[in-house]
PDB file of C-alpha atoms in Angstrom:
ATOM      1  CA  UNK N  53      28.707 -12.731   3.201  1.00  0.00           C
ATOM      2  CA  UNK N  54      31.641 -11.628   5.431  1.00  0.00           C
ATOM      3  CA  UNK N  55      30.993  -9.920   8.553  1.00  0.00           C
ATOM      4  CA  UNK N  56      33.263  -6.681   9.078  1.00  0.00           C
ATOM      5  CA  UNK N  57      35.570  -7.755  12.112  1.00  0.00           C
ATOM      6  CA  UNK N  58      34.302  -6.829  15.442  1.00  0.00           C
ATOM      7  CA  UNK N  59      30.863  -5.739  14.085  1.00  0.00           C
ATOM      8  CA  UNK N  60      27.848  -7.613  15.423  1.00  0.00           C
ATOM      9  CA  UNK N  61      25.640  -8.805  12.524  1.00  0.00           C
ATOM     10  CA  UNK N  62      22.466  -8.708  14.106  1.00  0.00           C
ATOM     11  CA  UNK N  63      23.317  -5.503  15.683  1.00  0.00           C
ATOM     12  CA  UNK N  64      24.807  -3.319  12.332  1.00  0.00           C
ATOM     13  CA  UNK N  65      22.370  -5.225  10.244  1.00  0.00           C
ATOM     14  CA  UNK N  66      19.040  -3.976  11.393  1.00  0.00           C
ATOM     15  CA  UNK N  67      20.894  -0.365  12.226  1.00  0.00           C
ATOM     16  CA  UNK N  68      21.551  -0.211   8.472  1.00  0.00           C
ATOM     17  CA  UNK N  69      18.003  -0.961   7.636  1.00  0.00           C
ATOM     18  CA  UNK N  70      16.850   1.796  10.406  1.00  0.00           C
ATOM     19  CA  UNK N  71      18.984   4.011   8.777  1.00  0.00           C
ATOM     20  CA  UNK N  72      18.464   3.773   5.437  1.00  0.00           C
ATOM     21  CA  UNK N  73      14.651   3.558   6.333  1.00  0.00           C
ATOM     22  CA  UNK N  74      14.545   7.084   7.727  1.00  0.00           C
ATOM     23  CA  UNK N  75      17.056   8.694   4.976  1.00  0.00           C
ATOM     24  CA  UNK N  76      15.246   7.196   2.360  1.00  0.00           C
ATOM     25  CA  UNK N  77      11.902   8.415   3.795  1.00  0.00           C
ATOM     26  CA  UNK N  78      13.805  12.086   4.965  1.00  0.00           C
ATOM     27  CA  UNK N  79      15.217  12.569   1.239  1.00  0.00           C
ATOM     28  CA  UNK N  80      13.952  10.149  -0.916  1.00  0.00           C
ATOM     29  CA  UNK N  81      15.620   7.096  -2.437  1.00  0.00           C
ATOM     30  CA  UNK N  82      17.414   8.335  -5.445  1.00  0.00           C
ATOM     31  CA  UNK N  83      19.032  10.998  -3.291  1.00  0.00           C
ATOM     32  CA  UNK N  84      20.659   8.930  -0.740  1.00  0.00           C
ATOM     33  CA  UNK N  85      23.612   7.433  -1.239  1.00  0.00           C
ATOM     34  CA  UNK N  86      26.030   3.812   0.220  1.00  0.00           C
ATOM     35  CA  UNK N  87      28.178   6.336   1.856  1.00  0.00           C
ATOM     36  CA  UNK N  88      25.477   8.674   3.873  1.00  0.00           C
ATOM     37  CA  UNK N  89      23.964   5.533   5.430  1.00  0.00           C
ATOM     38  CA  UNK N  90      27.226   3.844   6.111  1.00  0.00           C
ATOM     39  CA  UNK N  91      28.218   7.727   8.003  1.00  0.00           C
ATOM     40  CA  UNK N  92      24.636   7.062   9.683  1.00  0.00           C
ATOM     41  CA  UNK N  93      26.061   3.793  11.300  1.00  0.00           C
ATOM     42  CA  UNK N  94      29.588   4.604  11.628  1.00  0.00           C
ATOM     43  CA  UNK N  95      30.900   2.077   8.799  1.00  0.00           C
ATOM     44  CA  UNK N  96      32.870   3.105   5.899  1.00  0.00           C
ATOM     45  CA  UNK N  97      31.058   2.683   2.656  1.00  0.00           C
ATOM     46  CA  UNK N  98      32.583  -0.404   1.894  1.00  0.00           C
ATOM     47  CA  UNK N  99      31.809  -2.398   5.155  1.00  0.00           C
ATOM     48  CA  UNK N 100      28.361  -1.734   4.176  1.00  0.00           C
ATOM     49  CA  UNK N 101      27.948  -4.315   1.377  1.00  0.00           C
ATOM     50  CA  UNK N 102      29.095  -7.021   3.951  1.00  0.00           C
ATOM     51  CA  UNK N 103      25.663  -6.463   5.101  1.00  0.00           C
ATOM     52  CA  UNK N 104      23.895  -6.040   1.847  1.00  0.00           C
ATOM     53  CA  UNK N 105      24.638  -5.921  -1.862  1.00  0.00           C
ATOM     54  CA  UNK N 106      23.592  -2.699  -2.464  1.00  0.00           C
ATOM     55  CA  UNK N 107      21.019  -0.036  -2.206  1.00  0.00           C
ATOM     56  CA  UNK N 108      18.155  -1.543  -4.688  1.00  0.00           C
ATOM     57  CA  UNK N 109      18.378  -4.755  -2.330  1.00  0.00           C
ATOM     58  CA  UNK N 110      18.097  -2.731   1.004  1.00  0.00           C
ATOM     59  CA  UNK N 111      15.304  -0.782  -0.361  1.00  0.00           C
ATOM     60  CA  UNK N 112      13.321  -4.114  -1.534  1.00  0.00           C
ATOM     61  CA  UNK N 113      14.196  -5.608   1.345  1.00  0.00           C
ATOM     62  CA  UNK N 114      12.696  -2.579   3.438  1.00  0.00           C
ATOM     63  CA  UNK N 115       9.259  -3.000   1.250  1.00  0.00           C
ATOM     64  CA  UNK N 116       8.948  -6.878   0.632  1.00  0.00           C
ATOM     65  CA  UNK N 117       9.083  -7.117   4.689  1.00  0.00           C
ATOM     66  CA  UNK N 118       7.171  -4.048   5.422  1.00  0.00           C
ATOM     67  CA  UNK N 119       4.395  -6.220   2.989  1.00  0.00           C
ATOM     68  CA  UNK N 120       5.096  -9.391   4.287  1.00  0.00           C
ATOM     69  CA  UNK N 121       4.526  -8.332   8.169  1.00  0.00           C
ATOM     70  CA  UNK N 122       1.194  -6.515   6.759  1.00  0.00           C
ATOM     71  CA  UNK N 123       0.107  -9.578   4.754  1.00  0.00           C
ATOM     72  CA  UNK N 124       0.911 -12.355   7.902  1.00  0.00           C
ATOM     73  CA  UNK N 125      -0.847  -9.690  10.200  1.00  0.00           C
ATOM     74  CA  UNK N 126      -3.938  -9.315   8.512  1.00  0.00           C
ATOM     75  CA  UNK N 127      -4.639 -13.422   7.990  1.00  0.00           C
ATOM     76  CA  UNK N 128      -3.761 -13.996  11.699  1.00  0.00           C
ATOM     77  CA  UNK N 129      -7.162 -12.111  12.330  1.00  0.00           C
ATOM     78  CA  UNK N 130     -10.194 -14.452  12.769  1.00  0.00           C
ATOM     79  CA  UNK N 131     -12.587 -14.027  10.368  1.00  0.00           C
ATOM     80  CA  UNK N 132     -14.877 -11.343  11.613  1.00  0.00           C
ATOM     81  CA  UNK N 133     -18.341 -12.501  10.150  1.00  0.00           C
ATOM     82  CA  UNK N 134     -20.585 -10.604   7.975  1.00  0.00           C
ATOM     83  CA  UNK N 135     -19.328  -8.555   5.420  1.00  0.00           C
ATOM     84  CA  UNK N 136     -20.049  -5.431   7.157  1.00  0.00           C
ATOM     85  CA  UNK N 137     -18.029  -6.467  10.104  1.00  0.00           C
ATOM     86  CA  UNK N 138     -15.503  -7.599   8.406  1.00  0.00           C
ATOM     87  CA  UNK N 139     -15.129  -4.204   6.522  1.00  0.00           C
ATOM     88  CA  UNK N 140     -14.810  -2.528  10.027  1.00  0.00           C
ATOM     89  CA  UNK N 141     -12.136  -5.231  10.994  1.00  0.00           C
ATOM     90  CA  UNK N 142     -10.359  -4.363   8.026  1.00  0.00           C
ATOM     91  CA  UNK N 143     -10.350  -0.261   8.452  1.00  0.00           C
ATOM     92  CA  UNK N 144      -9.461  -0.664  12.120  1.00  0.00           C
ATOM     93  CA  UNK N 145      -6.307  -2.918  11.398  1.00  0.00           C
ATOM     94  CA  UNK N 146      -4.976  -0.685   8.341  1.00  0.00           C
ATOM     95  CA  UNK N 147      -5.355   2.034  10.260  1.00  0.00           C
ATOM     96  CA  UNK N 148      -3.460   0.479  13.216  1.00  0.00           C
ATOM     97  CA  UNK N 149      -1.056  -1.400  11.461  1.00  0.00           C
ATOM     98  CA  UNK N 150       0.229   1.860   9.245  1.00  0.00           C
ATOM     99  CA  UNK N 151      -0.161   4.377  12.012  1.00  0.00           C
ATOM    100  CA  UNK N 152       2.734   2.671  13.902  1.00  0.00           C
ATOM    101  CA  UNK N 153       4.950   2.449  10.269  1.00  0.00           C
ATOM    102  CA  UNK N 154       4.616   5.827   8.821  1.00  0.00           C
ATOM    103  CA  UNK N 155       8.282   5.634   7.268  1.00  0.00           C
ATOM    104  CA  UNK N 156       7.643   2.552   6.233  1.00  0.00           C
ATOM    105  CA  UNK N 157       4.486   3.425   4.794  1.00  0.00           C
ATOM    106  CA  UNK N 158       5.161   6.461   2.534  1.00  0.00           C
ATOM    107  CA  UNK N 159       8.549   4.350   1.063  1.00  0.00           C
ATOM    108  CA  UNK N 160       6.070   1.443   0.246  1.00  0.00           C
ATOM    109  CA  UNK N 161       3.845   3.822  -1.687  1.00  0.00           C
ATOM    110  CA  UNK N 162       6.261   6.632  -3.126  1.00  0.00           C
ATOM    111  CA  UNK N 163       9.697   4.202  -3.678  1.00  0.00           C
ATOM    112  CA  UNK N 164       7.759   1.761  -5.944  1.00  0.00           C
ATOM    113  CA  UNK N 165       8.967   3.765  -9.248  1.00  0.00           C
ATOM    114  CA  UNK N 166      12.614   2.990  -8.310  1.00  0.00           C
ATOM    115  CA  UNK N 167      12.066  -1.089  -7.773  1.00  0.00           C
ATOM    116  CA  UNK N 168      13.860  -2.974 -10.648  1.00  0.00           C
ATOM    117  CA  UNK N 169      11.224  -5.023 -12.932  1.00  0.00           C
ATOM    118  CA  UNK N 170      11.524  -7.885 -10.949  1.00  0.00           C
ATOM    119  CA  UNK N 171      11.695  -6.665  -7.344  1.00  0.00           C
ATOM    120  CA  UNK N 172       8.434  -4.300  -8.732  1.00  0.00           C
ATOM    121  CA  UNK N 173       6.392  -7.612 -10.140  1.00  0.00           C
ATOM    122  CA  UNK N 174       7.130  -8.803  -5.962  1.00  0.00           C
ATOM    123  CA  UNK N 175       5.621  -5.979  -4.333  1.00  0.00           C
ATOM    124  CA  UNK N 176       2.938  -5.430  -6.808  1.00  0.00           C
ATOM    125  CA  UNK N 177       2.194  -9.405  -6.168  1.00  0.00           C
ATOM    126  CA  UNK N 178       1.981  -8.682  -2.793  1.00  0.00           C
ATOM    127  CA  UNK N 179       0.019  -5.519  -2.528  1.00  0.00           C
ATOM    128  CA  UNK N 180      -2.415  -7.261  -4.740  1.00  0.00           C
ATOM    129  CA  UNK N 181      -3.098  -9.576  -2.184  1.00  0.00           C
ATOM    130  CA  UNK N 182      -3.762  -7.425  -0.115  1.00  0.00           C
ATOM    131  CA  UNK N 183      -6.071  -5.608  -2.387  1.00  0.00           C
ATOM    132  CA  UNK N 184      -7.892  -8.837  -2.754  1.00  0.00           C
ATOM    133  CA  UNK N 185      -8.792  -9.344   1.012  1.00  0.00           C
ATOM    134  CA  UNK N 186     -10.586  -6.264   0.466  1.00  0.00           C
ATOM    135  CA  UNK N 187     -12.528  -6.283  -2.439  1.00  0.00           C
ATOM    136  CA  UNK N 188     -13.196 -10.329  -1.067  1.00  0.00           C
ATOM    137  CA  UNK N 189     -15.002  -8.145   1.895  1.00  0.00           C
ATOM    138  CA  UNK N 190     -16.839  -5.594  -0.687  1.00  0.00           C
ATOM    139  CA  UNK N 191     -17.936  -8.284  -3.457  1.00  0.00           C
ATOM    140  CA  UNK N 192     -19.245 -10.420   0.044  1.00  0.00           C
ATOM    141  CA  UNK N 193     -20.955  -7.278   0.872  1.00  0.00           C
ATOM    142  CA  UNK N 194     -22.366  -6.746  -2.831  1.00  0.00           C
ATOM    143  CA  UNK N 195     -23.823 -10.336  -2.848  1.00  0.00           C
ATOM    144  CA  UNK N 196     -25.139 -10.117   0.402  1.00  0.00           C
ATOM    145  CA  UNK N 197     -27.000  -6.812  -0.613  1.00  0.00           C
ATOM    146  CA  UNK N 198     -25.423  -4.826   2.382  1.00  0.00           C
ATOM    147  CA  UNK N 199     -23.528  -2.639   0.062  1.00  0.00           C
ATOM    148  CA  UNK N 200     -23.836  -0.782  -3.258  1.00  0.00           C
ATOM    149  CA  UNK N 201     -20.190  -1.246  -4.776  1.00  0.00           C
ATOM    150  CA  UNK N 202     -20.674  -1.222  -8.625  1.00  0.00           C
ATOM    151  CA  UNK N 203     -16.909  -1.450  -9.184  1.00  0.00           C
ATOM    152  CA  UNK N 204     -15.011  -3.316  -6.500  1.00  0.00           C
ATOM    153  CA  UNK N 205     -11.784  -2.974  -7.670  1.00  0.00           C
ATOM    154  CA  UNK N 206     -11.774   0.466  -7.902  1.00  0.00           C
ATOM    155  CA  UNK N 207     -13.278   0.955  -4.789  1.00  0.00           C
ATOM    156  CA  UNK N 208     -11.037  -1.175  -3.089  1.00  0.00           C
ATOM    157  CA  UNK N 209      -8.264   0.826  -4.224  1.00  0.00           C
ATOM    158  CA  UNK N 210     -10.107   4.106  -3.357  1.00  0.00           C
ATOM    159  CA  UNK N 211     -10.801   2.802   0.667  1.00  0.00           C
ATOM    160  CA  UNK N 212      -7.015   1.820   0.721  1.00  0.00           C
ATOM    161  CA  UNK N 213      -5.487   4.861  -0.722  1.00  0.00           C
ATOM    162  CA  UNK N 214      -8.210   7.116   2.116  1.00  0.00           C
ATOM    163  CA  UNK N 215      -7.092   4.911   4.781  1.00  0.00           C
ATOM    164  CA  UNK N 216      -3.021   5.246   3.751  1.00  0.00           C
ATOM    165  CA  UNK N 217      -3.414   8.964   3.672  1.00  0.00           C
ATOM    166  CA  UNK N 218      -4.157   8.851   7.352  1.00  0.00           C
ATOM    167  CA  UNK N 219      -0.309   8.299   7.820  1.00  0.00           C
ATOM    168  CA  UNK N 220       0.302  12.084   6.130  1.00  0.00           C
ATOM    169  CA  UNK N 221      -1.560  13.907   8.558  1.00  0.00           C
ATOM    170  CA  UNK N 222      -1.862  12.231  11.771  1.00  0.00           C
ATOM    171  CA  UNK N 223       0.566  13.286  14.844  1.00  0.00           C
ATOM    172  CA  UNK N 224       0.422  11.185  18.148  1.00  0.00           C
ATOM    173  CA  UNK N 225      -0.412  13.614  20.674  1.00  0.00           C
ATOM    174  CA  UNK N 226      -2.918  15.557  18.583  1.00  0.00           C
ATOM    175  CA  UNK N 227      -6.302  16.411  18.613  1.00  0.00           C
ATOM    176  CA  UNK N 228      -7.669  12.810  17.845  1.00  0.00           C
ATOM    177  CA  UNK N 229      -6.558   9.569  19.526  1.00  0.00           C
ATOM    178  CA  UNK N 230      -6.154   6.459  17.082  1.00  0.00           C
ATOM    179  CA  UNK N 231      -9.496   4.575  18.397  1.00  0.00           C
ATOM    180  CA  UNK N 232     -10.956   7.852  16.628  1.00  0.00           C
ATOM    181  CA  UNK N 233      -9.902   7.947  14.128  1.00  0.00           C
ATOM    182  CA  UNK N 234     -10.433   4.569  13.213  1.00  0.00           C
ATOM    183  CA  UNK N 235     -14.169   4.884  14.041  1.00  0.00           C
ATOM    184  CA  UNK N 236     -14.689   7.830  12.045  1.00  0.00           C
ATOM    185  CA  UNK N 237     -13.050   6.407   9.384  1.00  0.00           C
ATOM    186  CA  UNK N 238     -14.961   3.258  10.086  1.00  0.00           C
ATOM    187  CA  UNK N 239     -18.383   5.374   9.780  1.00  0.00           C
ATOM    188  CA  UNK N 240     -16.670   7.508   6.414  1.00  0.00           C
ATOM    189  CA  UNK N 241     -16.112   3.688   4.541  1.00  0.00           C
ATOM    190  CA  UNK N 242     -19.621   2.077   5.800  1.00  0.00           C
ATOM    191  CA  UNK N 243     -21.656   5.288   4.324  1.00  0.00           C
ATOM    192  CA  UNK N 244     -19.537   4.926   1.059  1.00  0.00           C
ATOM    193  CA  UNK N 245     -20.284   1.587   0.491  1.00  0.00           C
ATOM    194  CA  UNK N 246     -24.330   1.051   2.121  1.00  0.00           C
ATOM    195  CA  UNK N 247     -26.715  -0.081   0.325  1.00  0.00           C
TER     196      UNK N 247
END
C-alpha cells in the first residue's frame, strides 16, 4: 500500500488504530465515520486508506488482535495444577488482562453484530477457544469431583460474561484495588462451581 509522503507508517498507523479504537468505543461503530478518524489524526480522509482499506478492516483488525494477544497470553501461563487452581489462574488473568483493555473490551463484545460473515466466523473461532480453556478447567473439575457443573458450556459462558462485566464498572482509583477484586471474584466463581 502507498505510504502518504512524509507520514511515518509505524507512527500514523497505530495512531489510526488508537483513534478509531476510542471513537468506535465513544460512539459506536456504525456512527463513526473515514473522515472523523482521519480529523482525529490530522489526515484527510483519503490518506487514510493508505493505511487501511476501510473501516470493516480496521475494526476486525482492532478485534482479531485484541483476541489474538488474549489467546497467546493465556497459553504462555504454566499450567497451574488442579482444576481448582487452575480456575483461580484463569479468573485472576481475565480479570487482569481486560482491566487494562476496557475499550478494547466492550468493542470485542458489543461490535461483533457489525463483523462481515467471514471476519464474524474469525472472532467467533477465536473466542471459542478461549471458551474452551475454560470449560477444559470446569469439565477437569467435574471429573475430578471438585465441582458441581452440570452444564459446562453454559457455565463457562456465564463465568466469562461475570468476569467481562468487571470492565463496566470498575474505575482505577476507586474503592477496590485490582488484587481485590480478583480475589473476590475468585471466591464468587469457586462457590458457584463447589462441589
Amino acid at each position: 500500500m502507498a505510504r502518504t509522503q512524509g507520514s511515518h507508517s509505524e507512527i500514523t498507523g497505530p495512531r489510526i488504530r488508537e483513534a478509531a479504537l476510542r471513537l468506535f468505543a465513544e460512539r459506536g461503530y456504525a456512527a463513526v465515520s473515514m473522515r472523523q478518524i482521519a480529523a482525529e489524526v490530522g489526515l484527510q480522509a483519503g490518506a487514510l486508506y493508505n493505511y487501511t482499506p476501510d473501516k470493516q478492516a480496521l475494526l476486525f483488525s482492532l478485534m482479531r488482535d485484541h483476541m489474538d494477544d488474549l489467546l497467546t497470553e493465556w497459553r504462555a501461563r504454566p499450567a497451574a495444577g488442579t482444576a481448582q487452581n487452575r480456575l483461580e489462574d484463569f479468573v485472576r488473568f481475565h480479570i487482569g488482562f481486560h482491566l487494562e483493555r476496557p475499550e478494547l473490551v466492550f468493542i470485542a463484545y458489543m461490535e461483533l453484530r457489525n463483523l462481515t460473515p467471514d471476519h464474524f466466523a474469525v472472532i467467533e473461532r477465536l473466542r471459542r477457544d478461549y471458551e474452551n480453556a475454560l470449560e477444559d478447567i470446569l469439565r477437569q473439575g467435574r471429573d475430578t469431583g471438585l465441582f458441581d457443573v452440570a452444564d459446562t458450556k453454559l457455565t463457562t459462558l456465564a463465568v466469562i460474561a461475570m468476569l467481562t462485566g468487571i470492565t463496566t464498572w470498575y474505575r482505577p482509583g476507586g474503592r477496590l484495588g485490582v488484587s481485590q477484586v480478583q480475589d473476590l471474584y475468585c471466591d464468587m466463581v469457586r462457590k458457584a462451581v463447589a462441589a
